[in-house]
Amino acid sequence: MLYDLVVVGGGPAGTSAAITCARSGARVLLLERGRFPRHKVCGEFVSAESLDLLSNLLSPQHATFFPESVRIPRARIFLDGRVLHAPVDPPAASISRFDLDAALWESAGECGVESRQQASVQGISGSGPFLVKTSLGEFEGRALINASGRWSNLTPTLPSAGVKWLGLKGHFAERSPSASVDLYFFEGGYCGVQPVDISHEVEISGRVNACAMVRADMASTLPGVFARHPELQACSDPVSTAPLVFRQPQAERDGILMAGDAAAFVDPFIGDGISLALRSGSVAGESLIPFFLGTIPLPEAARNYRGRYESGLASVFRTSSKIRWMLSLPQQVRIPILRLVEKTPAITRYLVSKTR
């Protein structure tokens, strides 16, 4: 059977692309190697700029859950003994990946996307159409989107060298969580904490999501990261991911459109990973629609996607790279910069706005 589109990866980027194309009339197959619902290492921060897109992607049955999600109207940055405050305006939403991924997956099915869970992709051949070999058999698609994440056999990575980074995440009980996203920077990493609602954990009165990126030689577990926070109690089994590899964004490779973390991994402290996944998946799908309609060839659709990715999304990665460089400076160099930022709230607001 020949599909118009095969999407590899059932996270926010993959489902966004699949839903966008299916609604245009394309025949879409969505492949996911895992099984829903599931926890993922993620800050679970959805910027306001993507909430309208998310609302449009979700089916009416699922679109009702996120307007009631926790809102995040401010950010606090804890670094070198100082606390920087910045508004998040308009407020972001805090939505668990456990709920979000399942809702998007089910919404894709409701708009006609054919889907397969526990389908591990073993190889891809062709340049359009593409033959996709999986643990469930072979599938063929006129176009292919790789939304398989930052670490899969389909995503190019740089050779491992130097410092190794880990991603850690867990949900914790807290008596009165602050309605803010709090970023704690420390030697060898940082951790973001924010309140989050979990639909399947209604018996827990207050909970926060803690998501950290740390050097492997500094800590390998969340208890190690949160040794200074004795009031936190685990609500779910922590999950981890490694290695975390930073590279230049690559929106297309050999005619395959790359979306979400498969295109590039953005620093978690930027807080826009889910937004970038949703937006890149949607743009990839929109770029392919003229190809499905027969008005342009696939290479032109791929070029259009690369152009839209570069003009609309790549700036976030450049901003995050600059902030990462500043945070890597020696403390004696950072402190004068922090004093200036502390005395000039407009700078903090500007930095927050440039990550949106």
Coordinates of C-alpha atoms in Angstrom, one line a residue:
M1 CA 0.0 0.0 0.0
L2 CA 1.3 3.4 -1.0
Y3 CA 0.7 6.2 1.6
D4 CA 1.0 9.9 0.7
L5 CA 3.1 10.4 3.9
V6 CA 4.8 8.2 6.4
V7 CA 5.7 9.9 9.7
V8 CA 8.2 8.3 12.0
G9 CA 7.7 9.4 15.6
G10 CA 4.4 9.9 17.5
G11 CA 5.4 12.8 19.7
P12 CA 4.2 16.4 19.3
A13 CA 6.2 17.0 16.1
G14 CA 5.0 13.8 14.4
T15 CA 1.4 14.0 15.3
S16 CA 1.3 17.7 14.4
A17 CA 2.6 16.8 10.9
A18 CA 0.3 13.8 10.5
I19 CA -2.9 15.8 11.6
T20 CA -2.0 18.7 9.3
C21 CA -1.6 16.5 6.2
A22 CA -4.6 14.2 7.0
R23 CA -6.9 17.1 7.3
S24 CA -5.9 18.2 3.8
G25 CA -7.0 14.8 2.4
A26 CA -3.6 13.0 2.4
R27 CA -3.3 9.3 3.4
V28 CA -1.0 9.3 6.4
L29 CA 0.7 6.5 8.3
L30 CA 2.1 7.4 11.8
L31 CA 4.7 5.0 13.3
E32 CA 5.8 5.1 17.0
R33 CA 8.3 2.8 18.5
G34 CA 6.9 3.2 22.0
R35 CA 3.5 2.9 23.5
F36 CA 1.1 5.5 24.9
P37 CA 0.6 6.9 27.5
R38 CA 4.1 7.4 28.6
H39 CA 6.3 9.8 30.5
K40 CA 9.0 11.7 28.6
V41 CA 12.0 13.8 29.7
C42 CA 10.5 17.2 29.1
G43 CA 10.0 20.5 30.8
E44 CA 6.3 20.3 29.9
F45 CA 6.2 24.1 29.3
V46 CA 4.0 25.1 26.3
S47 CA 4.5 28.8 25.3
A48 CA 1.4 30.8 24.7
E49 CA 2.4 31.3 21.0
S50 CA 1.7 27.6 20.4
L51 CA -1.5 27.2 22.4
D52 CA -3.7 28.2 19.4
L53 CA -1.9 25.7 17.2
L54 CA -2.3 23.0 19.8
S55 CA -6.0 23.8 20.1
N56 CA -6.5 23.5 16.4
L57 CA -4.6 20.2 16.3
L58 CA -6.6 18.5 19.0
S59 CA -9.9 16.9 18.3
P60 CA -12.9 18.5 20.1
Q61 CA -12.9 15.7 22.6
H62 CA -9.4 16.5 23.7
A63 CA -9.3 20.3 23.2
T64 CA -11.1 20.9 26.4
F65 CA -8.4 19.6 28.7
F66 CA -5.7 22.2 28.1
P67 CA -7.6 25.5 28.7
E68 CA -7.8 24.4 32.4
S69 CA -4.1 23.5 32.6
V70 CA -1.8 25.4 35.0
R71 CA -0.8 28.8 33.7
I72 CA 2.8 30.1 34.1
P73 CA 2.8 33.9 34.2
R74 CA 6.4 34.5 35.4
A75 CA 9.9 33.1 35.4
R76 CA 12.6 33.1 38.1
I77 CA 16.2 32.4 37.5
F78 CA 18.4 31.3 40.4
L79 CA 22.1 31.8 39.5
D80 CA 25.2 32.8 41.5
G81 CA 23.2 33.7 44.6
R82 CA 20.9 36.0 42.7
V83 CA 17.3 35.7 41.6
L84 CA 16.2 37.3 38.3
H85 CA 12.5 37.8 37.7
A86 CA 10.8 38.1 34.3
P87 CA 7.1 38.0 33.3
V88 CA 6.0 35.4 30.9
D89 CA 3.4 37.4 28.9
P90 CA 1.1 36.1 27.7
P91 CA 1.3 33.2 30.3
A92 CA 2.5 29.8 29.2
A93 CA 0.7 26.5 30.0
S94 CA 2.1 23.6 31.9
I95 CA 0.9 20.3 30.4
S96 CA 2.3 16.9 31.2
R97 CA 3.7 14.9 28.2
F98 CA 1.8 11.9 29.6
D99 CA -1.5 13.6 28.8
L100 CA -0.4 15.8 25.8
D101 CA 1.2 13.0 23.7
A102 CA -1.8 10.7 24.3
A103 CA -4.3 13.4 23.3
L104 CA -2.4 14.3 20.1
W105 CA -2.1 10.6 19.2
E106 CA -5.8 9.9 19.7
S107 CA -6.6 13.2 17.8
A108 CA -4.5 12.0 14.9
G109 CA -6.5 8.8 14.7
E110 CA -9.8 10.6 14.9
C111 CA -8.9 12.7 11.8
G112 CA -8.1 9.6 9.7
V113 CA -4.4 9.0 10.4
E114 CA -3.5 5.3 10.4
S115 CA -1.2 4.6 13.3
R116 CA 1.0 1.8 14.6
Q117 CA 2.6 1.6 18.1
Q118 CA 5.6 -0.4 19.0
A119 CA 6.8 -0.1 15.4
S120 CA 10.6 0.1 15.4
V121 CA 12.0 1.5 12.1
Q122 CA 14.9 -0.6 11.0
G123 CA 15.8 1.1 7.7
I124 CA 14.7 3.5 5.0
S125 CA 15.5 3.3 1.3
G126 CA 14.5 5.4 -1.7
S127 CA 14.3 9.1 -2.4
G128 CA 10.6 9.4 -3.1
P129 CA 8.8 7.2 -2.8
F130 CA 10.4 5.9 0.4
L131 CA 10.4 2.3 1.6
V132 CA 10.3 2.1 5.4
K133 CA 11.3 -1.3 7.0
T134 CA 9.9 -1.8 10.5
S135 CA 9.4 -4.5 13.1
L136 CA 5.8 -4.7 11.9
G137 CA 6.6 -5.0 8.2
E138 CA 7.3 -2.7 5.3
F139 CA 5.5 0.5 4.4
E140 CA 5.8 2.8 1.4
G141 CA 5.2 6.6 1.3
R142 CA 5.5 9.3 -1.4
A143 CA 7.0 11.5 1.3
L144 CA 8.6 10.9 4.7
I145 CA 8.9 13.0 7.8
N146 CA 11.4 12.0 10.5
A147 CA 10.1 13.1 13.9
S148 CA 11.8 10.3 15.8
G149 CA 13.5 12.5 18.3
R150 CA 17.1 13.5 19.2
W151 CA 18.3 10.0 19.6
S152 CA 17.3 7.3 17.1
N153 CA 19.0 5.4 14.3
L154 CA 17.3 7.8 11.8
T155 CA 18.7 11.0 13.3
P156 CA 22.3 12.1 12.5
T157 CA 24.4 12.8 15.6
L158 CA 27.9 14.1 16.1
P159 CA 30.6 11.8 17.4
S160 CA 30.5 11.7 21.2
A161 CA 33.4 13.7 22.7
G162 CA 34.2 15.8 25.7
V163 CA 31.5 16.5 28.2
K164 CA 28.5 14.1 28.3
W165 CA 25.1 15.5 29.3
L166 CA 22.1 13.7 30.8
G167 CA 18.4 14.7 30.8
L168 CA 16.5 13.8 34.0
K169 CA 12.8 14.3 34.8
G170 CA 10.3 13.5 37.5
H171 CA 7.1 14.7 39.1
F172 CA 7.2 15.7 42.8
A173 CA 4.7 16.6 45.5
E174 CA 4.9 20.0 46.9
R175 CA 2.6 21.8 49.4
S176 CA 2.2 25.1 47.6
P177 CA 3.9 25.2 44.3
S178 CA 4.7 28.7 42.9
A179 CA 2.9 29.6 39.7
S180 CA 6.2 30.2 38.0
V181 CA 8.9 28.4 36.0
D182 CA 12.0 28.4 38.2
L183 CA 15.4 27.7 36.7
Y184 CA 18.2 26.7 39.1
F185 CA 21.7 26.9 37.6
F186 CA 24.5 25.2 39.4
E187 CA 28.0 23.9 38.6
G188 CA 27.6 21.2 36.0
G189 CA 24.0 21.8 34.9
Y190 CA 20.6 23.3 35.7
C191 CA 17.1 22.3 36.6
G192 CA 13.7 23.7 35.8
V193 CA 10.8 23.4 38.2
Q194 CA 7.1 24.3 37.6
P195 CA 3.7 23.2 38.7
V196 CA 1.9 20.7 36.5
D197 CA -1.5 18.9 36.4
I198 CA -1.5 15.2 35.8
S199 CA -4.9 13.8 34.9
H200 CA -4.3 10.3 36.2
E201 CA -2.9 11.5 39.6
V202 CA -5.9 13.4 40.8
E203 CA -5.4 12.3 44.4
I204 CA -2.2 14.4 44.6
S205 CA -3.0 17.9 45.7
G206 CA 0.1 19.7 44.5
R207 CA 2.7 18.6 42.1
V208 CA 5.6 20.0 40.2
N209 CA 7.6 18.8 37.2
A210 CA 11.4 18.8 37.7
C211 CA 13.5 18.5 34.6
A212 CA 17.3 18.8 34.7
M213 CA 20.2 18.7 32.3
V214 CA 23.4 17.8 34.1
R215 CA 26.9 16.7 33.3
A216 CA 27.3 12.9 33.7
D217 CA 30.2 13.3 36.0
M218 CA 28.2 15.6 38.4
A219 CA 25.0 13.7 38.9
S220 CA 23.1 10.8 37.4
T221 CA 19.8 10.9 39.3
L222 CA 17.3 13.5 40.4
P223 CA 17.9 12.8 44.1
G224 CA 21.5 13.9 43.4
V225 CA 20.3 17.1 41.7
F226 CA 17.7 17.9 44.3
A227 CA 19.6 17.1 47.5
R228 CA 18.9 20.7 48.7
H229 CA 15.2 20.4 48.3
P230 CA 14.0 18.0 51.1
E231 CA 10.3 19.0 50.8
L232 CA 10.0 17.3 47.4
Q233 CA 8.6 13.8 47.3
A234 CA 8.5 11.7 44.2
C235 CA 5.1 11.2 42.5
S236 CA 6.2 9.2 39.5
D237 CA 9.3 7.1 38.6
P238 CA 11.9 9.5 37.2
V239 CA 12.9 9.0 33.6
S240 CA 16.1 9.9 31.9
T241 CA 17.6 10.3 28.4
A242 CA 21.2 10.4 27.1
P243 CA 23.3 11.6 25.5
L244 CA 22.1 15.1 24.8
V245 CA 23.9 16.4 21.6
F246 CA 23.8 19.9 20.4
R247 CA 24.2 20.5 16.6
Q248 CA 23.2 22.9 13.9
P249 CA 19.5 22.5 12.9
Q250 CA 19.0 20.3 9.8
A251 CA 15.5 20.6 8.5
E252 CA 15.9 18.2 5.6
R253 CA 18.2 15.3 4.8
D254 CA 18.2 13.2 1.6
G255 CA 14.6 14.4 0.8
I256 CA 13.3 13.4 4.2
L257 CA 11.8 16.3 6.2
M258 CA 13.1 16.5 9.8
A259 CA 10.9 17.9 12.6
G260 CA 11.1 18.4 16.3
D261 CA 14.3 17.2 18.0
A262 CA 15.2 15.2 14.9
A263 CA 15.9 18.5 13.3
A264 CA 17.8 19.9 16.2
F265 CA 17.9 19.7 20.0
V266 CA 17.2 23.1 21.8
D267 CA 18.6 23.8 25.3
P268 CA 15.9 22.8 27.8
F269 CA 16.2 26.1 29.7
I270 CA 14.8 27.9 26.7
G271 CA 11.4 26.2 27.5
D272 CA 10.3 26.1 23.9
G273 CA 10.9 22.4 22.9
I274 CA 7.2 21.4 22.7
S275 CA 6.4 24.6 20.8
L276 CA 9.2 24.0 18.3
A277 CA 8.0 20.4 17.9
L278 CA 4.4 21.4 17.2
R279 CA 5.4 24.3 14.9
S280 CA 8.0 22.4 12.9
G281 CA 5.6 19.4 12.5
S282 CA 2.8 21.7 11.3
V283 CA 5.1 23.6 8.9
A284 CA 6.5 20.4 7.5
G285 CA 3.0 19.2 6.8
E286 CA 1.9 22.4 5.3
S287 CA 5.0 22.4 3.0
L288 CA 4.1 18.9 1.7
I289 CA 0.4 19.6 0.9
P290 CA 1.1 21.2 -2.5
F291 CA 3.2 18.1 -3.4
F292 CA 0.3 15.9 -2.5
L293 CA -2.0 18.0 -4.7
G294 CA 0.4 17.6 -7.6
T295 CA 1.3 21.3 -8.0
I296 CA 5.0 21.0 -7.0
P297 CA 7.6 18.2 -6.9
L298 CA 8.9 16.8 -3.6
P299 CA 12.4 18.6 -3.8
E300 CA 10.6 21.9 -4.1
A301 CA 8.4 21.1 -1.1
A302 CA 11.6 20.2 0.9
R303 CA 13.2 23.5 -0.1
N304 CA 10.1 25.4 1.0
Y305 CA 10.2 23.7 4.3
R306 CA 13.9 24.5 4.8
G307 CA 13.2 28.1 4.0
R308 CA 10.3 28.4 6.4
Y309 CA 12.2 26.5 9.1
E310 CA 15.2 28.8 8.8
S311 CA 13.1 32.0 8.8
G312 CA 10.6 31.1 11.5
L313 CA 12.3 28.6 13.9
A314 CA 16.1 28.6 13.6
S315 CA 16.5 31.9 15.5
V316 CA 15.5 30.2 18.8
F317 CA 18.6 27.9 18.4
R318 CA 20.9 30.9 17.9
T319 CA 19.5 32.6 21.0
S320 CA 19.9 29.5 23.1
S321 CA 23.5 29.1 21.9
K322 CA 24.3 32.6 23.0
I323 CA 22.7 32.1 26.4
R324 CA 24.5 28.8 26.9
W325 CA 27.8 30.6 26.1
M326 CA 27.1 33.2 28.7
L327 CA 26.3 30.6 31.3
S328 CA 29.5 28.8 30.6
L329 CA 31.6 31.9 31.5
P330 CA 33.6 31.8 34.7
Q331 CA 31.6 33.1 37.7
Q332 CA 33.8 36.2 38.1
V333 CA 32.9 37.1 34.6
R334 CA 29.2 36.3 34.9
I335 CA 28.6 38.3 38.1
P336 CA 29.0 41.8 36.5
I337 CA 26.7 40.7 33.7
L338 CA 24.1 39.4 36.2
R339 CA 24.3 42.7 38.2
L340 CA 23.5 44.6 35.0
V341 CA 20.6 42.3 34.1
E342 CA 19.3 42.5 37.7
K343 CA 19.2 46.3 37.6
T344 CA 17.7 46.3 34.1
P345 CA 14.5 44.2 34.0
A346 CA 14.0 45.1 30.3
I347 CA 17.1 42.9 29.4
T348 CA 15.6 39.9 31.2
R349 CA 12.2 40.5 29.4
Y350 CA 14.1 40.8 26.1
L351 CA 15.9 37.5 26.6
V352 CA 12.7 35.7 27.5
S353 CA 10.9 37.1 24.4
K354 CA 13.8 36.0 22.1
T355 CA 13.3 32.4 23.1
R356 CA 9.6 32.4 22.0

